[in-house]
Tab-separated table of C-alpha atoms in Angstrom:
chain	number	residue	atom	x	y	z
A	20	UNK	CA	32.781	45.179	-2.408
A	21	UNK	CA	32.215	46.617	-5.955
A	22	UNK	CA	28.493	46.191	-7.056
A	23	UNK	CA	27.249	44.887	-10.739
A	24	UNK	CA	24.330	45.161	-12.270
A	25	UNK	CA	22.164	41.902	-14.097
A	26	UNK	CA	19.999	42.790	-16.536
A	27	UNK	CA	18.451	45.849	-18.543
A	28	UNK	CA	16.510	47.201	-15.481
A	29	UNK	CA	18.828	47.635	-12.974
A	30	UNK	CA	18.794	44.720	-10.783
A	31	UNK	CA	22.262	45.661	-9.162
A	32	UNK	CA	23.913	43.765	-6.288
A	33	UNK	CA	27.366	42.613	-4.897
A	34	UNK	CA	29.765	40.904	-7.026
A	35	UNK	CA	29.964	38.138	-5.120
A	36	UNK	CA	26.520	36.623	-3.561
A	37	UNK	CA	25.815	34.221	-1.067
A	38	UNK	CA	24.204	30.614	-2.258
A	39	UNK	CA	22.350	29.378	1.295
A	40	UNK	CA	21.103	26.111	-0.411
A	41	UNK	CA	23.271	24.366	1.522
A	42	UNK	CA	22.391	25.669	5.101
A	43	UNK	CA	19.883	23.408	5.172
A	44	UNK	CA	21.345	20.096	4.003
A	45	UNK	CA	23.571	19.633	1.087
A	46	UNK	CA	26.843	18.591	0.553
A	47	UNK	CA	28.705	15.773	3.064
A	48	UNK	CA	25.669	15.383	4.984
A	49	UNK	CA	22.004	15.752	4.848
A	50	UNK	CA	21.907	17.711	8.600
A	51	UNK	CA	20.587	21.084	8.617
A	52	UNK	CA	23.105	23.934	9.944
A	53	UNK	CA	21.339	25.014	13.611
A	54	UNK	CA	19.346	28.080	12.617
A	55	UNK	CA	20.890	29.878	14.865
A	56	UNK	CA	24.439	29.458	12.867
A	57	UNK	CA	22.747	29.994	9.996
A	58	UNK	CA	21.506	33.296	10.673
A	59	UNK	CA	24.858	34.462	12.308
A	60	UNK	CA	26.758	33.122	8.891
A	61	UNK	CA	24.219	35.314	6.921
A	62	UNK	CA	24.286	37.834	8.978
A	63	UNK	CA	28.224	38.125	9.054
A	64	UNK	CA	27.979	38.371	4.987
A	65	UNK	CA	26.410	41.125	5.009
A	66	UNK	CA	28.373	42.689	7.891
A	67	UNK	CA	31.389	41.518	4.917
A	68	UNK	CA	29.620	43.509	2.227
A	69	UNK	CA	27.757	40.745	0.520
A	70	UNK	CA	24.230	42.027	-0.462
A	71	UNK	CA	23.096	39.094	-2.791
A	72	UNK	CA	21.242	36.202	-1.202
A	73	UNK	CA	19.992	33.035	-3.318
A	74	UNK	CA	17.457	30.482	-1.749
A	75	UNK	CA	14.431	28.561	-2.877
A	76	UNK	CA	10.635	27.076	-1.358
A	77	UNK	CA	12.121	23.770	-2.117
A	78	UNK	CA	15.593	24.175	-0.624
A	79	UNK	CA	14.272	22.043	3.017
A	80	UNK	CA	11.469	22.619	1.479
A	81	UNK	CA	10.494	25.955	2.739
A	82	UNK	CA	12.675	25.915	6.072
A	83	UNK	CA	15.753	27.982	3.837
A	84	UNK	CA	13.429	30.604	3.120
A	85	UNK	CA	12.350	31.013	6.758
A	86	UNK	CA	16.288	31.533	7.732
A	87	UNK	CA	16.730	33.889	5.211
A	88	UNK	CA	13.677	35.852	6.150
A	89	UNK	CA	14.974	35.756	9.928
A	90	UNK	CA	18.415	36.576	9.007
A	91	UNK	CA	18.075	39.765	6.709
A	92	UNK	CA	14.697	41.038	8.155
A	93	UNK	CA	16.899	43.238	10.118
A	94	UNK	CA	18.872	44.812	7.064
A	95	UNK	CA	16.308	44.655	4.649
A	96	UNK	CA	16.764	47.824	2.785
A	97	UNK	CA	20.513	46.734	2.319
A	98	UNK	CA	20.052	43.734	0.324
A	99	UNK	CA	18.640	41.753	-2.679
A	100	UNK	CA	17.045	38.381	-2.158
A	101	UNK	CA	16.220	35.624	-4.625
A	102	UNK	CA	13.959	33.163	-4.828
A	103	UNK	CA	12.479	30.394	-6.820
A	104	UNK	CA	9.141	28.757	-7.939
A	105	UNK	CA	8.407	26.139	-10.192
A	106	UNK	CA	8.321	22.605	-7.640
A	107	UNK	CA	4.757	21.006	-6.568
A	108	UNK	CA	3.335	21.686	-3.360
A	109	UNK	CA	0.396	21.323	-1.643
A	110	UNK	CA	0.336	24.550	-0.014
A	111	UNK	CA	0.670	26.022	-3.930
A	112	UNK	CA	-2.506	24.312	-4.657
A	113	UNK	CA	-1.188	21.344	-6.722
A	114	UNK	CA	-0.362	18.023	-5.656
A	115	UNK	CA	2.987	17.649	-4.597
A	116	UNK	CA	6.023	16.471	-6.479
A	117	UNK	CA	7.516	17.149	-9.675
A	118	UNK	CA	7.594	20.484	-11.233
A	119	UNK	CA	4.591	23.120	-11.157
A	120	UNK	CA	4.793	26.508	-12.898
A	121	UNK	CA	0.965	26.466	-13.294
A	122	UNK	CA	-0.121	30.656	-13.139
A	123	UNK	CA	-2.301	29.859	-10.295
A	124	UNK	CA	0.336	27.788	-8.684
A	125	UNK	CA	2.964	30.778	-8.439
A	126	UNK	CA	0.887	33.557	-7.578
A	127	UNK	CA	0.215	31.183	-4.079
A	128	UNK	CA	4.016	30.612	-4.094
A	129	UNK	CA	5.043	33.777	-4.518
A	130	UNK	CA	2.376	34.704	-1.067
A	131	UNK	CA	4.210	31.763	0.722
A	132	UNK	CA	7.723	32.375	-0.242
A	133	UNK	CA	7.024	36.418	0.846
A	134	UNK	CA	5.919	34.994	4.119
A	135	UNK	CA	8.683	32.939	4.772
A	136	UNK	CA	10.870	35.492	3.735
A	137	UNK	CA	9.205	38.161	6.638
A	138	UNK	CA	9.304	40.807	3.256
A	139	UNK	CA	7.121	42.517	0.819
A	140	UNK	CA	9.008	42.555	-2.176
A	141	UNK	CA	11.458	39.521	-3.646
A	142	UNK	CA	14.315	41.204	-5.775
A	143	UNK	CA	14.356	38.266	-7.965
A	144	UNK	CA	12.640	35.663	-8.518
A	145	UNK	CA	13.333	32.749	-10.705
A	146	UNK	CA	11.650	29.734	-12.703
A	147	UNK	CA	13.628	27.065	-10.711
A	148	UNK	CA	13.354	24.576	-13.304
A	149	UNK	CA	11.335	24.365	-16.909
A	150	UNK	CA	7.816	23.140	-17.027
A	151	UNK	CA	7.354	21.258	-19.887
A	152	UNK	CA	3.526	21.816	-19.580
A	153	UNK	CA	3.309	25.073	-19.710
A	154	UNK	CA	4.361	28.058	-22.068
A	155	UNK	CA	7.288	29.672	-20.886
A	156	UNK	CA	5.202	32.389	-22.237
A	157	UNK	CA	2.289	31.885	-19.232
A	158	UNK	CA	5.063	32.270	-16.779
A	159	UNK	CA	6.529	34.746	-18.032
A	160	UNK	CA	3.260	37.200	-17.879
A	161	UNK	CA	2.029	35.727	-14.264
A	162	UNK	CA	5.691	37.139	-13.590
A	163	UNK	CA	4.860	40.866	-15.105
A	164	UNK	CA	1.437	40.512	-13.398
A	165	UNK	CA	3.705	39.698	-10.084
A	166	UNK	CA	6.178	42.937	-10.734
A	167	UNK	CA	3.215	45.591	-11.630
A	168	UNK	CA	1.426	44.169	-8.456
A	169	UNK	CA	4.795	45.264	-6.447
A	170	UNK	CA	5.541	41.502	-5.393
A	171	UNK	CA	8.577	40.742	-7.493
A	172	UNK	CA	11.100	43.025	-9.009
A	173	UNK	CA	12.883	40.855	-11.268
A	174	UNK	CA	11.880	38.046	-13.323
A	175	UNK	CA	14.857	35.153	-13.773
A	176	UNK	CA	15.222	31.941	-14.628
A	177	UNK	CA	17.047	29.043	-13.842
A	178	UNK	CA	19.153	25.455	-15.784
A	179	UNK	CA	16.307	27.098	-19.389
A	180	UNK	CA	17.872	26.801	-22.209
A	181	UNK	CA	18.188	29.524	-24.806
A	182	UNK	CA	15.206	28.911	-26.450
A	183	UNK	CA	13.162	29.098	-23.567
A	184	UNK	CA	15.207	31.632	-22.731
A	185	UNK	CA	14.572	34.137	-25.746
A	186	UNK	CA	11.271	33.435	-25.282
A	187	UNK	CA	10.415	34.519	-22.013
A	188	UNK	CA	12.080	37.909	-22.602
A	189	UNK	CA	10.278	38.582	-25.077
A	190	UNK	CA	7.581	38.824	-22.914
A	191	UNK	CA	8.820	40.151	-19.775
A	192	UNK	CA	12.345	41.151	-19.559
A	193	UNK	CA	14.328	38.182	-17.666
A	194	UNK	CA	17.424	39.907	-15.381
A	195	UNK	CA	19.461	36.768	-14.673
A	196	UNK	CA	19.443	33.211	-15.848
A	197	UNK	CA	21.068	30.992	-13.147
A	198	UNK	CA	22.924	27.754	-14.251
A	199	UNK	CA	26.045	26.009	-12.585
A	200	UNK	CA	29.017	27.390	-14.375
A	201	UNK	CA	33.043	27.239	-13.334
A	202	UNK	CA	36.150	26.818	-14.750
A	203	UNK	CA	35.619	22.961	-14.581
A	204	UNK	CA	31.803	23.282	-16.138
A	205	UNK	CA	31.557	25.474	-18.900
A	206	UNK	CA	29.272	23.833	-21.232
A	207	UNK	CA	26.700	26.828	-20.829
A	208	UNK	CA	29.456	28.725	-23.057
A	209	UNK	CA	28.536	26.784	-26.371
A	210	UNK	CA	24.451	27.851	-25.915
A	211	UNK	CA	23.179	29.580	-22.912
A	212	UNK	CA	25.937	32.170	-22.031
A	213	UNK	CA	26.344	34.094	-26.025
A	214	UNK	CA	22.555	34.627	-25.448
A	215	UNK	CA	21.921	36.239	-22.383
A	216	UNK	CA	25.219	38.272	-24.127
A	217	UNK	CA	23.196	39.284	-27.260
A	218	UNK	CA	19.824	40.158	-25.243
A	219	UNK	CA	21.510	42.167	-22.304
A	220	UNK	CA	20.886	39.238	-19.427
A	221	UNK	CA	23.077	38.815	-16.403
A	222	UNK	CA	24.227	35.436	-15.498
A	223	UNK	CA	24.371	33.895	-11.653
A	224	UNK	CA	26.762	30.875	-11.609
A	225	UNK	CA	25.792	28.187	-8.613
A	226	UNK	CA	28.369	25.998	-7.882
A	227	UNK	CA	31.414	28.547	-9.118
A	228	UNK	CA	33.728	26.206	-6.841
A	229	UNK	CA	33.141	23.439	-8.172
A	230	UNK	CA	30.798	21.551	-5.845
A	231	UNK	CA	34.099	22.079	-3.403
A	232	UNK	CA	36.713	20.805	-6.157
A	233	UNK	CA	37.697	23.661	-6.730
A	234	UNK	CA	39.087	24.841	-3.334
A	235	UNK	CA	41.717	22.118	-3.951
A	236	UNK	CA	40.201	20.141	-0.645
A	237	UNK	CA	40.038	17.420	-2.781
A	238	UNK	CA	42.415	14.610	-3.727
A	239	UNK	CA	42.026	11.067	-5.565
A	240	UNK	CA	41.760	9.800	-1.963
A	241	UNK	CA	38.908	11.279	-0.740
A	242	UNK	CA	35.923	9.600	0.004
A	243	UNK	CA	32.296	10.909	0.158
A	244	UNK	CA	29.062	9.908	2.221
A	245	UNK	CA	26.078	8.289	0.993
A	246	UNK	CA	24.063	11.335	1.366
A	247	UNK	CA	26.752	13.152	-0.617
A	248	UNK	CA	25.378	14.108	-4.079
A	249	UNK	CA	29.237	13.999	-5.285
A	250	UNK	CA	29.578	10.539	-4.501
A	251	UNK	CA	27.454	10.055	-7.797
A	252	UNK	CA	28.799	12.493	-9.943
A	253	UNK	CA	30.528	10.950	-12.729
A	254	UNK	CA	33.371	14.318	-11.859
A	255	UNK	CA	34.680	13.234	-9.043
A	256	UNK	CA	35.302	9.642	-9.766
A	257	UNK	CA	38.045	7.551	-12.107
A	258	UNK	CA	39.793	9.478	-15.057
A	259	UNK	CA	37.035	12.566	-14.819
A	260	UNK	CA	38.511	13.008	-11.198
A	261	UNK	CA	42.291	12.506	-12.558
A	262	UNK	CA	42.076	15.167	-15.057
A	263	UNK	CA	40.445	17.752	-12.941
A	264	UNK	CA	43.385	16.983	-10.037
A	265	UNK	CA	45.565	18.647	-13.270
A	266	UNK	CA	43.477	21.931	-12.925
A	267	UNK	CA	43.652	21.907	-8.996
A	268	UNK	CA	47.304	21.810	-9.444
A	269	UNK	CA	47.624	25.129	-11.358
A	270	UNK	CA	45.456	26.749	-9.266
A	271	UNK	CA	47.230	26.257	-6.153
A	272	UNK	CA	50.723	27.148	-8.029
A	273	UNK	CA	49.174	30.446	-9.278
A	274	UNK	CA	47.457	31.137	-6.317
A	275	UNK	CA	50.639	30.882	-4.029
A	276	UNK	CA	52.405	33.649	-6.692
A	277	UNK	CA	49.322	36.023	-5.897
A	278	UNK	CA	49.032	35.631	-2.187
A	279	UNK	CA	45.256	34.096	-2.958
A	280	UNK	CA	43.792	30.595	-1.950
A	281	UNK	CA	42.518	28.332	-5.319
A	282	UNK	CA	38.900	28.999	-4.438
A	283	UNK	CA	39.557	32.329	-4.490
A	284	UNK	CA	41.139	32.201	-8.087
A	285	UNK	CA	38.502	30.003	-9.231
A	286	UNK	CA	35.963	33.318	-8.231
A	287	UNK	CA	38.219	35.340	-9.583
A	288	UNK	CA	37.986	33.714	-13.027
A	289	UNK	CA	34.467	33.445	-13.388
A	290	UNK	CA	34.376	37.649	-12.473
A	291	UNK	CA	36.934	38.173	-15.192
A	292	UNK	CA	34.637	36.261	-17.715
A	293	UNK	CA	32.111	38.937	-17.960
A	294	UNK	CA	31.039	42.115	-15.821
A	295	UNK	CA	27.565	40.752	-15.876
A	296	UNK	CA	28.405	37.444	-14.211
A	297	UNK	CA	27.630	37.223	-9.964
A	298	UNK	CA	28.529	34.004	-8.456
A	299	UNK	CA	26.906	32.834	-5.750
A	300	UNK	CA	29.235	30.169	-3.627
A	301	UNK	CA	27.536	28.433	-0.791
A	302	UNK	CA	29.527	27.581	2.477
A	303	UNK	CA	28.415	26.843	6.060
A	304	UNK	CA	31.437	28.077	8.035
A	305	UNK	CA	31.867	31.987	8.377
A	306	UNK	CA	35.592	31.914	7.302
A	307	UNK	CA	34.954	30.342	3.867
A	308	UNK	CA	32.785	33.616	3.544
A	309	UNK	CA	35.689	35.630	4.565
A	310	UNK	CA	37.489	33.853	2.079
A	311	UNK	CA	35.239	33.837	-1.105
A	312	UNK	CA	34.852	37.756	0.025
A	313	UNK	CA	38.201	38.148	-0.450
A	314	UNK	CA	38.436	37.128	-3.971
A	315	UNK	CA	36.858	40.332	-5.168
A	316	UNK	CA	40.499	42.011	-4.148
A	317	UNK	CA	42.404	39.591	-5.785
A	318	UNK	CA	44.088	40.705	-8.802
A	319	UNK	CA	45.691	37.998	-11.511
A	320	UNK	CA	47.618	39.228	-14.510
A	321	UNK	CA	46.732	38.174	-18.148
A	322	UNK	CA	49.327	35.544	-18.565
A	323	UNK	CA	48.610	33.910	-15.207
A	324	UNK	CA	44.106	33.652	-16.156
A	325	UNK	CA	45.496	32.905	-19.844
A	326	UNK	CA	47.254	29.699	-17.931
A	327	UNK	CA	44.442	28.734	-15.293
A	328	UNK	CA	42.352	29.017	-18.993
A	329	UNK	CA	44.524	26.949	-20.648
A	330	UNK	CA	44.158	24.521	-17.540
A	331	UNK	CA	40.750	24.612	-18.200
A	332	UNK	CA	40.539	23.819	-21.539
A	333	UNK	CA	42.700	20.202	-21.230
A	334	UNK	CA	39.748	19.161	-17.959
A	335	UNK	CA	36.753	20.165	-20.775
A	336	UNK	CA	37.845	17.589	-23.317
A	337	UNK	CA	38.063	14.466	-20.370
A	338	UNK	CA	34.604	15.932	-18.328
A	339	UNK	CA	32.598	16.383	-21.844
A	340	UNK	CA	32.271	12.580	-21.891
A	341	UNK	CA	30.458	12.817	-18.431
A	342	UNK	CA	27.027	14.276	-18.582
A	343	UNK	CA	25.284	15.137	-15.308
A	344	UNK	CA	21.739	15.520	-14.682
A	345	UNK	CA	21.752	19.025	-14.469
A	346	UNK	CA	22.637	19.391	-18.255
A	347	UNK	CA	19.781	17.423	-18.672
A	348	UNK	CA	17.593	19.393	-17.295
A	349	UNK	CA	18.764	22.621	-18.761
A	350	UNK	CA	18.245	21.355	-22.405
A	351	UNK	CA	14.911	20.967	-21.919
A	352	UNK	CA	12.523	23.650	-23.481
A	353	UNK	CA	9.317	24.896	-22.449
A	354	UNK	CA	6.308	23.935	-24.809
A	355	UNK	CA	4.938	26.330	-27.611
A	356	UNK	CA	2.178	28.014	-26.648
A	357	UNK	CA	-1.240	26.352	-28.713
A	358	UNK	CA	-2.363	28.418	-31.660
């Protein structure tokens, strides 16, 4: 698998990552995958060329990090892991719940989440979500501190918006900004996405597939579990879920011409966008990683993305009348530092 590079400092990984959020509880049910699995599915990535690896302390909380740290332990030197701060715990020193990107409160994190992780260094490591208490400014600087100390290599951050976002570079250079971006959410087009393009920032899309639309899985029959976060997204129900079906149905046309699956297309688009854009899909069975693998040799002609684009554009004008709570929370900037 080709390799790109996020940011000015050389932050370089696969093309394709691996999003383990959902090993421990996500989509369809709220079970963890037996650790065991886990490791093997992470493990197999790797063996697959994948060397990118997102998690989080709060993702269990903390039990996603441990798998991680089990799984690539072995193959350390081969890979780039990424983390996240920036939720209240206990063991950070803060009482729990909410968000937390206190200085004091990451440097514990950053100890906990290295522990976890059975490593010395974490290749990137990300504001999970803005703290509207605290300068983006103070985090960004406990983050240098972090990087000269040899702790962290790479400062990102995660759902900020581009004030926040201009901000925090200008302090210490931020390498990727994560946000969920796909041919069926591309709102981060209109703010976030033209500056990370001015300032030289790479861009990690979660959810490239769609929160599983995308693989064309889907139909205006399907039903999902309580515990399902899709069963209360406004996407995936009435004419929102209609409009997308449209989209589905060019995928799987085009992807039939190319010999390719739609999930792989949908990768496929999102790698054409920019050469600075690594998505991360998350999957628990080892031949979906085989599959989103795959995508990086997949090879669509101009007319065929300028129709999947097209495609696009007719879902944006339905799904722009159905915020979600993640757009929410990526508007929201961090406070001014006092004078």
């Amino acid at each position: 698998m080709e390799r790109r590079v996020l940011g000015s400092n050389g932050l370089t990984v696969s093309e394709i990552g691996l999003g383990c959020m959902s090993l421990t509880g996500a989509y369809g049910n709220s079970a963890d995958t037996a650790r065991e699995d886990a490791v093997a599915l992470i493990r197999h990535a790797v063996d697959q060329g994948v060397t990118f690896f997102d998690t989080a302390e709060v993702y269990g909380p903390f039990s996603n990090e441990e798998i991680v740290g089990e799984a690539l332990e072995p193959v350390r030197d081969r890979v780039e892991i990424a983390t996240k701060f920036g939720f209240a715990f206990a063991e950070n020193g803060v009482e729990g719940g909410g968000v937390c990107s206190r200085p004091d409160s990451i440097r514990r994190a950053v100890d906990n989440s290295l522990r976890r992780l059975r490593t010395d260094r974490i290749d990137l490591y990300y504001q999970h979500r803005v703290d509207t208490t605290v300068p983006i400014e103070d985090v960004a600087g406990t983050v240098a501190e972090l990087i000269e100390d040899g702790k962290v290599l790479h400062f990102g951050l995660s759902e900020a918006a581009a004030g926040t976002i201009r901000r925090a570079h200008a302090v210490q250079p931020v390498a990727a900004v994560q946000s969920e971006y796909s041919m069926w959410w591309r709102d981060r087009e209109r703010d976030v996405i033209p500056v990370l393009a001015e300032l030289g920032i790479g861009m990690v899309p979660y959810s490239p597939l769609g929160k599983g639309f995308l693989t064309g899985t889907i139909d205006a029959r399907t039903t999902f579990g309580s515990t399902d976060m899709r069963a209360r997204t406004p996407r995936f129900q009435g004419e929102a879920l209609q409009a997308n079906l449209a989209l589905v149905d060019v995928l799987t046309r085009v992807s039939r011409e190319v010999g390719a699956t739609p999930a792989q297309l949908a990768l496929v688009w999102l790698l054409r966008q920019q050469p600075w854009i690594v998505p991360i899909p998350g999957t628990k069975r080892i031949q979906r990683v085989d599959e989103n693998v795959g995508a990086a040799g997949v090879r669509l002609s101009d007319a065929q993305l300028a129709e999947i684009r097209a495609a696009a554009d007719e879902i944006e004008i339905v799904g722009a009348r159905y915020p979600e709570e993640n757009d929410r929370m990526t508007n929201l900037e961090a406070p001014l530092p006092r004078p």
